Short mmCIF file of C-alpha atoms in Angstrom, two decimals:
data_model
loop_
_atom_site.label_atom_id
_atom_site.label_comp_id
_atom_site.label_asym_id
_atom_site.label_seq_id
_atom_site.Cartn_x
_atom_site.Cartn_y
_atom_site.Cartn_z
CA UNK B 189 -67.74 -64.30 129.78
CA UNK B 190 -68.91 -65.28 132.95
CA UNK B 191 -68.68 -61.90 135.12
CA UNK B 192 -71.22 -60.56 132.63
CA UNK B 193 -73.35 -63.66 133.88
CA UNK B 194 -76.84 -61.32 134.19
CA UNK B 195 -78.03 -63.45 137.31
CA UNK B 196 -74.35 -62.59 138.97
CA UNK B 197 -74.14 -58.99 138.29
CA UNK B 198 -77.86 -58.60 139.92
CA UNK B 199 -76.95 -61.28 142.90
CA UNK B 200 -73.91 -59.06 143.46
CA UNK B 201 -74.81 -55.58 142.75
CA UNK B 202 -78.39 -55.32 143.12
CA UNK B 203 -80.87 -52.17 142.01
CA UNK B 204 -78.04 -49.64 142.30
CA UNK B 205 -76.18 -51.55 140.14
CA UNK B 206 -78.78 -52.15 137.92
CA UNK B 207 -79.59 -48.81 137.28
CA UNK B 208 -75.30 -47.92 136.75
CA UNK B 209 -75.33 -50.43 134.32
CA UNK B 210 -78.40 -49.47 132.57
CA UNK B 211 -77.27 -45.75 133.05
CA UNK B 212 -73.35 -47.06 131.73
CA UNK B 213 -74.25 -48.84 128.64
CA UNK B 214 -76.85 -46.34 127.39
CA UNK B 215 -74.29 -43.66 126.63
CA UNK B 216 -71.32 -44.26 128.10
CA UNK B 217 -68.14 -45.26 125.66
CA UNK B 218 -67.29 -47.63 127.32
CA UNK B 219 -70.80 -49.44 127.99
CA UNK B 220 -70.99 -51.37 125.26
CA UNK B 221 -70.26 -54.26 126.75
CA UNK B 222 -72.71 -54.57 129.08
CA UNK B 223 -75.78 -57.14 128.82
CA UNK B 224 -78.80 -54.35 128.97
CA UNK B 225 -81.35 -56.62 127.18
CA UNK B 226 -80.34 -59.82 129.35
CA UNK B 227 -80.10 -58.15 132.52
CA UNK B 228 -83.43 -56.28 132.20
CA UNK B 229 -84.73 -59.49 131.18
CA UNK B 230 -83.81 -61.25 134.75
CA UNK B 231 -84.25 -57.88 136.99
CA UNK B 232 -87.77 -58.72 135.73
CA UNK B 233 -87.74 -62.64 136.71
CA UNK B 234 -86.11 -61.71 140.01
CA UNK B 235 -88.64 -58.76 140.62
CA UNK B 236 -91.42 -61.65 140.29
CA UNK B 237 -89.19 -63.64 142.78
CA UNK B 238 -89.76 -61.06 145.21
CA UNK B 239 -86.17 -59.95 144.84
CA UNK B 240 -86.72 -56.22 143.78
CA UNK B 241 -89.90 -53.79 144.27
CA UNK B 242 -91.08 -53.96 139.98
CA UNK B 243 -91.79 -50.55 140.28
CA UNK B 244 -89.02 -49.26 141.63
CA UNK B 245 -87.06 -51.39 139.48
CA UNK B 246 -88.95 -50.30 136.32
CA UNK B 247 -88.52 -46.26 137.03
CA UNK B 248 -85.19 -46.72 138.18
CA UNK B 249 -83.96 -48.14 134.82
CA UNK B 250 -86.20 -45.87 133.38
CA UNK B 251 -84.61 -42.73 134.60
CA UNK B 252 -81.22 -44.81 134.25
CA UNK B 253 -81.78 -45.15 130.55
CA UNK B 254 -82.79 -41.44 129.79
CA UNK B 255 -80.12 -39.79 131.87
CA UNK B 256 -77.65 -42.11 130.07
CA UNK B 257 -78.34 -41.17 126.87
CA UNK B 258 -77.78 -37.34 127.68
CA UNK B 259 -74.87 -37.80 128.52
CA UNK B 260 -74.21 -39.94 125.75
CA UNK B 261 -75.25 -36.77 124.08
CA UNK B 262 -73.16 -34.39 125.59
CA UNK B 263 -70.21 -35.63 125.44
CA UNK B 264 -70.62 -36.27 121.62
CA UNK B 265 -71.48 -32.23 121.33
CA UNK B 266 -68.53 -31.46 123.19
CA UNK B 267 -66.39 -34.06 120.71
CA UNK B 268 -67.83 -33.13 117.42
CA UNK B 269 -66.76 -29.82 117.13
CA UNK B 270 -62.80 -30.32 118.14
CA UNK B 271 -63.36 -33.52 115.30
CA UNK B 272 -64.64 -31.45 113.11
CA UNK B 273 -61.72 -29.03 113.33
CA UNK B 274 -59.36 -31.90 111.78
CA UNK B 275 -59.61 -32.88 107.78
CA UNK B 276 -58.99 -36.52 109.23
CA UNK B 277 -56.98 -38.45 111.73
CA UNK B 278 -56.51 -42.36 112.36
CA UNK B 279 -59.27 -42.65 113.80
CA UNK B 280 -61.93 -40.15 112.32
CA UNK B 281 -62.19 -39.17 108.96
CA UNK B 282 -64.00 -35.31 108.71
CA UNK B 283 -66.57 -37.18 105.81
CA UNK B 284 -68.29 -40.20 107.77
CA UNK B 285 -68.93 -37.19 110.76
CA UNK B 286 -70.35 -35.09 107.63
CA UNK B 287 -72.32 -38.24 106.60
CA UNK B 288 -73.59 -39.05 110.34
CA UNK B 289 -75.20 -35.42 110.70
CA UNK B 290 -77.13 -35.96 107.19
CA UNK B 291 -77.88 -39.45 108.60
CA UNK B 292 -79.13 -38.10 111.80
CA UNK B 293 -81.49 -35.14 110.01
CA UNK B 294 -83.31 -38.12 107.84
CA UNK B 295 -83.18 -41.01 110.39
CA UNK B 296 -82.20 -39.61 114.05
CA UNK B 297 -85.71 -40.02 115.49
CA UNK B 298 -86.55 -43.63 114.60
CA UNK B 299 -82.64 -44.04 115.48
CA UNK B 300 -82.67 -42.96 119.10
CA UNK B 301 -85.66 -45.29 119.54
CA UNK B 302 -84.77 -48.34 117.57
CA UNK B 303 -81.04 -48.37 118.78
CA UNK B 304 -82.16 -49.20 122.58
CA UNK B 305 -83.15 -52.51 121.02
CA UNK B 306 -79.70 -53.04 119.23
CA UNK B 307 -77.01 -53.94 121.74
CA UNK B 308 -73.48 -52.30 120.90
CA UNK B 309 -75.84 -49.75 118.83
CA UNK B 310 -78.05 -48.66 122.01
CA UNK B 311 -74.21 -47.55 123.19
CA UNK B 312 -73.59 -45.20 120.30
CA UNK B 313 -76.25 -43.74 118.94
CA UNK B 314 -76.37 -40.84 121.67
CA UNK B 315 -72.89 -40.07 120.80
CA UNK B 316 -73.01 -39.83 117.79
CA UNK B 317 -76.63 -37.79 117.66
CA UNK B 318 -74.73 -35.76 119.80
CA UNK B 319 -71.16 -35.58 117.21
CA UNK B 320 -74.10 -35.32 114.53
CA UNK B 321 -75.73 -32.26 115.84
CA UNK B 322 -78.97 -33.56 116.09
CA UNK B 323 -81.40 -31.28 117.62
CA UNK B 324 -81.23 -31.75 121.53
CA UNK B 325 -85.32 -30.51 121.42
CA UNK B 326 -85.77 -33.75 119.21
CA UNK B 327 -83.09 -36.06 121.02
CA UNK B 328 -84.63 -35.76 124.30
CA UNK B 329 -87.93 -36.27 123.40
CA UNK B 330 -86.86 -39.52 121.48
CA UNK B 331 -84.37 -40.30 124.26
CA UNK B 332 -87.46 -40.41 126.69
CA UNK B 333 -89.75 -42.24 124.61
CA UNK B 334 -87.32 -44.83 124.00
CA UNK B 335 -85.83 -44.42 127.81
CA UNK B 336 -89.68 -45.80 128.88
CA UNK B 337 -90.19 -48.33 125.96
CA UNK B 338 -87.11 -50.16 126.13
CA UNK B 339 -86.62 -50.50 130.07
CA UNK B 340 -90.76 -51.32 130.49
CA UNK B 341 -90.40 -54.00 127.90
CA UNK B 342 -88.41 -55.77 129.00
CA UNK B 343 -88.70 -55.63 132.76
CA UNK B 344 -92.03 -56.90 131.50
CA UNK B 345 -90.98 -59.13 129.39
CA UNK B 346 -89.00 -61.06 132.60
CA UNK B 347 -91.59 -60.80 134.77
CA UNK B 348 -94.01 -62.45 132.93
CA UNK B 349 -92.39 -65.21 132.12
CA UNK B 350 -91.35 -65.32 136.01
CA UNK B 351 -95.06 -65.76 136.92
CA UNK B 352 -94.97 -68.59 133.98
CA UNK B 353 -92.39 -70.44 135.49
CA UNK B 354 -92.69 -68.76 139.20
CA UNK B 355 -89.61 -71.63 141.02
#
């Protein structure tokens, strides 16, 4: 897919884009397609190019990231309750909801923060935390952990292999 060429999308869009894309594919549906992991990745080689201040770079996705995820969130808080209200339907069946809410009480926390690693995963995991009823008090403090890790790491990650290879 070549308009999801990383080096295009930041050629063409620059930080603002960066950060909508970092904000869209953390919790929006329809983010999932997005290339967080590769496009961090060269935001940080371009950042050592002299492209992009690193620091605003890094706290943009940062706060990109976290805000993402809320909304993520939200919007599976506001689904999971008219879901719930239906025994099933094609597309959700009342059981595997049931099943994600005991899966978020035992596994939510390392979920939230391993998911931003996990493309496709880092997309849904807020939702359904959020369909799950996961405790907002413990999402958002995972969501911000994981909002810093993921975003720093690999910014980093780029940029240090920029000054490896700095032309």
């Amino acid at each position: 897919m070549h308009y999801l060429d990383p080096v295009l999308i930041i050629k063409t869009v620059g930080l603002i884009g960066i950060f909508a894309i970092v904000f869209a594919e953390s919790g929006l549906f329809f983010g999932f397609f997005f290339p967080g992991d590769s496009l961090l990745f060269t935001a940080g080689l371009f950042s050592h190019a002299g492209f992009f201040n690193l620091e605003i770079l890094i706290i943009g996705c940062i706060i990109a990231a976290i805000l993402g995820d809320s909304v993520g969130y939200f919007t599976g808080s506001k689904m999971g309750p008219k879901i719930f209200k239906k025994e099933n339907s094609l597309l959700f069946k009342k059981k595997y909801l049931l099943d994600a809410q005991e899966f978020y009480v035992k596994y939510g926390k390392k979920t939230i923060v391993l998911a931003r690693f996990i493309p496709f995963v880092r997309t849904f995991a807020p939702i359904v935390a959020g369909v799950g009823k996961m405790s907002y008090k413990t999402f958002i403090s995972y969501n911000i952990i994981s909002g810093i890790i993921w975003p720093l790491s690999m910014i980093s990650l780029g940029y240090f292999v920029g000054s490896l290879f700095p032309q």
